[in-house]
Coordinates of C-alpha atoms in Angstrom, one line a residue:
M298 CA 0.0 0.0 0.0
S299 CA 1.4 3.5 -0.9
T300 CA 1.8 6.3 1.5
N301 CA -1.0 8.3 -0.2
Q302 CA -3.4 5.3 0.2
S303 CA -2.5 4.7 3.8
N304 CA -3.0 8.3 4.7
A305 CA -6.2 8.8 2.6
K306 CA -8.6 7.9 5.4
Y307 CA -7.2 10.9 7.5
L308 CA -8.0 13.5 4.8
N309 CA -10.4 16.2 6.0
I310 CA -12.5 18.8 4.2
R311 CA -9.7 21.4 4.3
D312 CA -7.3 18.9 2.7
I313 CA -9.8 18.3 -0.1
A314 CA -10.3 22.1 -0.6
K315 CA -6.5 22.7 -0.8
L316 CA -6.0 19.9 -3.3
A317 CA -8.9 21.2 -5.5
G318 CA -7.9 24.8 -5.2
V319 CA -11.3 25.9 -3.8
S320 CA -12.7 27.0 -0.4
T321 CA -14.0 24.6 2.2
A322 CA -17.4 26.1 1.7
T323 CA -17.3 25.1 -2.0
V324 CA -16.3 21.5 -1.0
S325 CA -19.2 21.5 1.4
R326 CA -21.6 22.5 -1.3
V327 CA -20.3 19.9 -3.7
L328 CA -20.7 17.2 -1.0
N329 CA -24.1 18.3 0.3
H330 CA -25.7 20.4 -2.5
P331 CA -23.9 19.6 -5.8
E332 CA -26.7 21.3 -7.8
L333 CA -25.5 24.6 -6.4
T334 CA -22.0 24.3 -7.9
S335 CA -20.7 24.5 -11.5
P336 CA -20.1 21.3 -13.4
E337 CA -16.4 22.1 -13.7
I338 CA -15.9 22.7 -9.9
R339 CA -18.1 19.7 -9.1
A340 CA -16.1 17.4 -11.3
R341 CA -12.8 18.7 -9.9
V342 CA -13.8 18.2 -6.2
Q343 CA -15.5 14.8 -6.8
A344 CA -12.4 13.5 -8.6
I345 CA -10.3 14.2 -5.6
V346 CA -12.9 12.8 -3.2
Q347 CA -13.0 9.6 -5.2
E348 CA -9.2 9.4 -5.6
H349 CA -8.6 9.7 -1.9
H350 CA -11.7 7.7 -0.8
Y351 CA -12.8 10.6 1.4
V352 CA -15.6 9.8 3.8
P353 CA -17.4 12.8 5.6
N354 CA -17.2 12.9 9.4
Q355 CA -20.7 12.0 10.3
M356 CA -20.4 13.2 13.9
V357 CA -19.3 16.7 12.7
K358 CA -22.0 16.7 10.1
S359 CA -24.7 15.8 12.7
L360 CA -23.5 18.7 15.0
F361 CA -23.9 21.2 12.2
S362 CA -27.2 19.8 11.0
H363 CA -28.5 19.5 14.6
S364 CA -29.5 15.9 14.1
A365 CA -27.8 12.5 13.8
D366 CA -29.1 9.8 11.5
S367 CA -29.2 7.4 14.4
I368 CA -31.8 5.6 16.6
A369 CA -30.9 4.7 20.2
V370 CA -32.3 1.5 21.8
F371 CA -32.1 1.0 25.5
V372 CA -31.9 -2.6 26.6
Y373 CA -31.8 -3.8 30.2
D374 CA -30.9 -7.5 29.7
M375 CA -28.3 -8.2 27.0
A376 CA -28.1 -11.8 28.1
N377 CA -31.7 -12.5 27.0
P378 CA -31.8 -13.9 23.5
F379 CA -35.1 -12.2 22.8
F380 CA -33.5 -8.8 23.1
I381 CA -30.5 -9.9 20.9
A382 CA -33.0 -10.9 18.2
L383 CA -34.9 -7.6 18.6
I384 CA -31.6 -5.6 18.3
Q385 CA -30.6 -7.5 15.2
E386 CA -33.9 -6.8 13.5
L387 CA -33.9 -3.1 14.6
N388 CA -30.4 -2.8 13.1
R389 CA -31.6 -4.3 9.8
V390 CA -34.5 -1.9 9.6
A391 CA -32.4 1.1 10.6
F392 CA -29.7 0.1 8.0
D393 CA -32.3 -0.3 5.3
H394 CA -33.4 3.3 6.1
K395 CA -29.8 4.6 6.2
H396 CA -29.8 5.1 10.0
A397 CA -27.3 3.8 12.6
L398 CA -28.5 1.9 15.7
L399 CA -27.0 3.0 19.0
I400 CA -27.3 0.2 21.6
C401 CA -27.5 1.4 25.2
D402 CA -27.0 -1.4 27.7
T403 CA -28.6 0.0 30.8
S404 CA -28.7 -3.1 33.0
N405 CA -32.0 -1.8 34.4
D406 CA -29.9 0.9 36.3
I407 CA -31.7 4.3 36.7
Q408 CA -28.4 6.3 36.7
K409 CA -27.0 4.5 33.7
E410 CA -30.2 5.1 31.8
S411 CA -30.1 8.8 32.7
D412 CA -26.5 9.1 31.6
Y413 CA -27.4 7.5 28.3
L414 CA -30.3 9.9 27.8
D415 CA -27.9 12.8 28.3
Y416 CA -25.6 11.3 25.7
C417 CA -28.4 10.8 23.2
A418 CA -29.4 14.5 23.8
A419 CA -25.9 15.6 23.2
I420 CA -25.5 13.9 19.8
R421 CA -29.2 14.6 18.9
V422 CA -30.3 11.1 17.9
K423 CA -33.4 11.0 15.7
G424 CA -35.3 8.8 18.2
I425 CA -35.1 6.7 21.3
I426 CA -36.6 3.2 21.9
L427 CA -37.0 2.2 25.5
T428 CA -37.5 -1.6 26.0
E429 CA -39.0 -2.8 29.2
G430 CA -37.6 -1.8 32.6
F431 CA -38.5 0.3 35.6
E432 CA -41.1 3.1 35.4
F433 CA -39.7 5.9 33.2
N434 CA -39.4 9.4 34.7
P435 CA -36.8 11.4 32.8
A436 CA -35.5 14.8 33.8
S437 CA -37.2 17.6 31.9
N438 CA -34.0 18.5 29.9
Q439 CA -33.2 15.0 28.8
L440 CA -35.6 14.5 26.0
H441 CA -34.9 16.3 22.7
S442 CA -35.9 13.4 20.4
P443 CA -39.1 11.4 19.8
L444 CA -39.4 8.5 22.2
V445 CA -41.3 5.2 21.9
M446 CA -41.6 2.4 24.4
F447 CA -41.7 -1.4 24.2
D448 CA -43.4 -3.1 27.1
R449 CA -42.6 -0.2 29.4
V450 CA -44.4 1.3 32.4
G451 CA -45.3 4.9 31.7
Q452 CA -46.7 4.1 28.2
N453 CA -49.7 6.5 28.7
V454 CA -47.3 9.5 28.1
W455 CA -45.4 8.2 25.1
P456 CA -46.4 5.9 22.2
S457 CA -45.9 2.3 23.1
V458 CA -45.7 -1.1 21.4
Q459 CA -46.4 -4.4 23.0
S460 CA -47.5 -7.9 22.1
D461 CA -50.9 -9.3 23.0
N462 CA -49.4 -10.7 26.2
T463 CA -52.6 -11.1 28.2
A464 CA -54.7 -12.7 25.4
A465 CA -51.8 -14.9 24.3
I466 CA -51.5 -16.5 27.7
A467 CA -55.3 -16.9 28.0
R468 CA -55.2 -18.8 24.7
A469 CA -52.4 -21.0 26.0
V470 CA -54.5 -21.9 29.1
K471 CA -57.4 -22.9 26.8
Y472 CA -55.0 -25.0 24.7
L473 CA -53.9 -26.9 27.8
H474 CA -57.5 -27.2 29.0
N475 CA -58.5 -28.8 25.8
L476 CA -55.7 -31.3 26.4
N477 CA -57.5 -32.3 29.6
H478 CA -55.1 -30.4 31.9
R479 CA -56.7 -28.9 35.1
R480 CA -53.7 -28.4 37.3
I481 CA -52.0 -25.7 35.3
A482 CA -49.2 -23.7 36.9
C483 CA -47.5 -20.4 35.8
I484 CA -44.0 -19.1 36.4
A485 CA -44.3 -15.3 36.3
P486 CA -41.5 -13.9 38.5
D487 CA -42.0 -10.6 40.2
T488 CA -39.7 -8.4 38.1
G489 CA -41.7 -5.3 37.9
L490 CA -41.8 -5.7 34.1
A491 CA -45.0 -4.7 32.4
S492 CA -44.9 -7.7 30.0
I493 CA -44.6 -10.3 32.8
Q494 CA -47.4 -8.5 34.8
C495 CA -49.7 -8.8 31.7
R496 CA -48.8 -12.5 31.2
C497 CA -49.5 -13.2 34.9
E498 CA -52.8 -11.4 34.7
G499 CA -53.8 -13.3 31.6
Y500 CA -53.1 -16.6 33.4
R501 CA -54.9 -15.6 36.6
R502 CA -58.0 -14.4 34.7
A503 CA -58.2 -17.4 32.4
M504 CA -57.8 -19.8 35.3
E505 CA -60.4 -18.0 37.5
E506 CA -62.9 -18.0 34.6
S507 CA -62.5 -21.7 34.4
G508 CA -62.8 -22.2 38.1
L509 CA -59.3 -23.7 38.2
F510 CA -57.1 -21.0 39.8
R511 CA -55.0 -22.2 42.8
P512 CA -52.6 -19.7 44.4
E513 CA -50.0 -22.3 45.0
Y514 CA -49.7 -22.9 41.2
L515 CA -48.6 -19.3 40.6
Y516 CA -44.8 -18.9 41.0
D517 CA -44.5 -15.1 41.3
R518 CA -41.5 -14.7 43.6
P519 CA -38.8 -12.0 42.8
A520 CA -36.5 -13.8 40.4
P521 CA -34.7 -13.2 37.1
L522 CA -36.1 -14.4 33.8
S523 CA -33.6 -17.2 33.5
A524 CA -33.3 -20.9 33.2
A525 CA -32.3 -21.0 36.9
T526 CA -35.7 -19.6 37.8
G527 CA -37.3 -22.5 35.8
I528 CA -35.3 -25.0 37.8
D529 CA -36.2 -23.4 41.1
A530 CA -39.9 -23.2 40.2
L531 CA -40.1 -26.9 39.2
N532 CA -38.4 -27.9 42.5
Y533 CA -41.1 -25.9 44.3
F534 CA -44.1 -27.2 42.2
F535 CA -43.0 -30.9 42.7
S536 CA -42.8 -30.4 46.4
L537 CA -46.5 -29.8 46.5
P538 CA -48.9 -32.6 47.5
E539 CA -50.5 -32.3 44.0
P540 CA -47.9 -31.1 41.5
P541 CA -49.2 -29.4 38.3
T542 CA -49.5 -31.4 35.1
A543 CA -48.7 -28.3 32.9
I544 CA -46.6 -25.2 33.3
L545 CA -46.8 -21.9 31.5
C546 CA -43.5 -20.0 31.5
S547 CA -43.1 -16.2 31.1
N548 CA -40.3 -16.7 28.6
D549 CA -38.4 -19.5 26.8
L550 CA -35.4 -19.3 29.0
I551 CA -37.5 -20.2 32.0
A552 CA -39.2 -23.0 30.0
Q553 CA -35.7 -24.3 29.1
G554 CA -34.9 -24.5 32.8
V555 CA -38.1 -26.4 33.6
H556 CA -37.4 -28.9 30.9
F557 CA -33.8 -29.4 32.0
R558 CA -34.8 -30.0 35.6
A559 CA -37.6 -32.3 34.6
A560 CA -35.1 -34.5 32.8
Q561 CA -32.9 -34.6 35.9
M562 CA -36.0 -35.6 38.0
N563 CA -37.0 -38.3 35.5
I564 CA -40.2 -36.5 34.7
S565 CA -41.3 -37.3 31.2
V566 CA -42.1 -34.4 28.9
P567 CA -44.8 -34.3 27.6
R568 CA -46.2 -37.6 29.0
N569 CA -46.1 -36.5 32.6
L570 CA -45.6 -32.7 32.3
S571 CA -46.5 -30.2 29.6
I572 CA -44.5 -27.0 29.1
I573 CA -45.2 -23.8 27.2
G574 CA -42.8 -20.9 26.8
F575 CA -43.1 -17.4 25.5
D576 CA -41.1 -15.4 22.9
G577 CA -40.4 -18.0 20.2
I578 CA -36.6 -17.7 20.3
P579 CA -34.7 -20.7 18.9
L580 CA -32.8 -22.4 21.8
G581 CA -30.1 -24.5 20.3
S582 CA -29.7 -26.6 23.5
A583 CA -33.4 -27.7 23.6
A584 CA -33.7 -31.5 23.6
I585 CA -37.1 -31.3 21.7
P586 CA -38.9 -28.4 20.1
L587 CA -40.6 -26.2 22.7
T588 CA -44.3 -25.3 22.5
T589 CA -44.3 -21.6 22.8
I590 CA -45.9 -18.2 22.0
K591 CA -43.9 -16.4 19.4
Q592 CA -43.6 -12.7 19.4
D593 CA -43.5 -11.0 15.9
I594 CA -40.0 -9.5 16.2
P595 CA -39.9 -8.1 12.6
A596 CA -43.3 -6.3 13.2
I597 CA -42.2 -5.0 16.6
A598 CA -38.9 -3.6 15.2
K599 CA -40.6 -2.0 12.2
T600 CA -43.4 -0.4 14.3
L601 CA -40.9 0.9 16.9
F602 CA -38.7 2.4 14.1
E603 CA -41.6 4.1 12.3
L604 CA -43.0 5.5 15.6
C605 CA -39.5 7.0 16.3
L606 CA -39.3 8.8 12.9
H607 CA -43.0 9.6 12.7
P608 CA -44.4 10.0 16.3
P609 CA -48.2 10.4 16.6
K610 CA -49.7 13.6 17.8
E611 CA -51.2 11.8 20.7
P612 CA -49.6 8.8 22.5
R613 CA -51.2 5.4 21.7
V614 CA -50.6 1.8 22.4
T615 CA -50.0 -0.5 19.5
I616 CA -50.7 -4.1 20.3
L617 CA -49.3 -6.7 17.9
P618 CA -50.5 -10.3 17.6
T619 CA -48.5 -13.3 18.6
E620 CA -48.4 -16.8 17.1
F621 CA -48.9 -20.0 19.0
I622 CA -46.2 -22.5 18.0
P623 CA -47.1 -26.2 18.8
G624 CA -43.9 -28.0 19.6
Q625 CA -43.3 -31.3 21.3
T626 CA -43.6 -30.3 24.9
C627 CA -47.3 -30.6 25.4
G628 CA -49.4 -33.7 25.5
W629 CA -52.8 -35.2 26.6
C630 CA -53.3 -35.3 30.4
S631 CA -54.6 -38.7 31.6
R632 CA -54.7 -37.7 35.2

């Protein structure tokens, strides 16, 4: 590689102007508004830009234009495969629309989220997506960009997107009921997350309407949405005098933990225990395909992105449908 080639990436607009024998303002017009320059000047500047592979500094450009072509997404749990899938889809949508995706890993920390909001305000992002977490109460000077929420408390102030969590769980209860299950349990850890609260409410309401609700079958202790919680919950359920014959799980990771522990305890799935998850995220380590409720991640990402760029005049909640995916973890109950 030649010296000129190796140094080309460090060229700035002043260097281009000097090489072309024009002012920096003229170079700026060629780059941003070429129709305002003469064909001769335009050709001269563009030839130098192409020769040296000049790429405009987007951060500087955003400061002068008072807006960056970027969308920020705030995520509290980067270990959850659902959020990884959502980020990947958001990134695809943003890239297709020539926007960058800024990922803010908040770890559900109020101070960290506040610091990220300050940063987003400083670089003037086009929009902010808040995924689920604690109730959102920003400082008055932190929001300079449109904001949209996904499964977040406080959604009556800003536009929000969510899956049909309550109705989806109710349909899953009916599915198990049709398989002759009557002792149906639910693992809905007390996380303070809106989506889990909705899924818990859907379970409770469906079971009460069927006259089958038993408080001991609702595992709602404070716990993470992880496989370890599924293991702990199954240990608890099978310590009861009458263990459940089916378990609804708040996400697929919990369902994975239940299935893993069932195998350790020689509990046959689905012959002796049926399991349903939530999210519809492929889990490579699953022994058999999981019966689950699949969230429409492409639709979620597309809707969040569009609401960021074109916020409604009045906040509204957009509820997206889910899909029930029959796997191999549910079976007829003969008890």
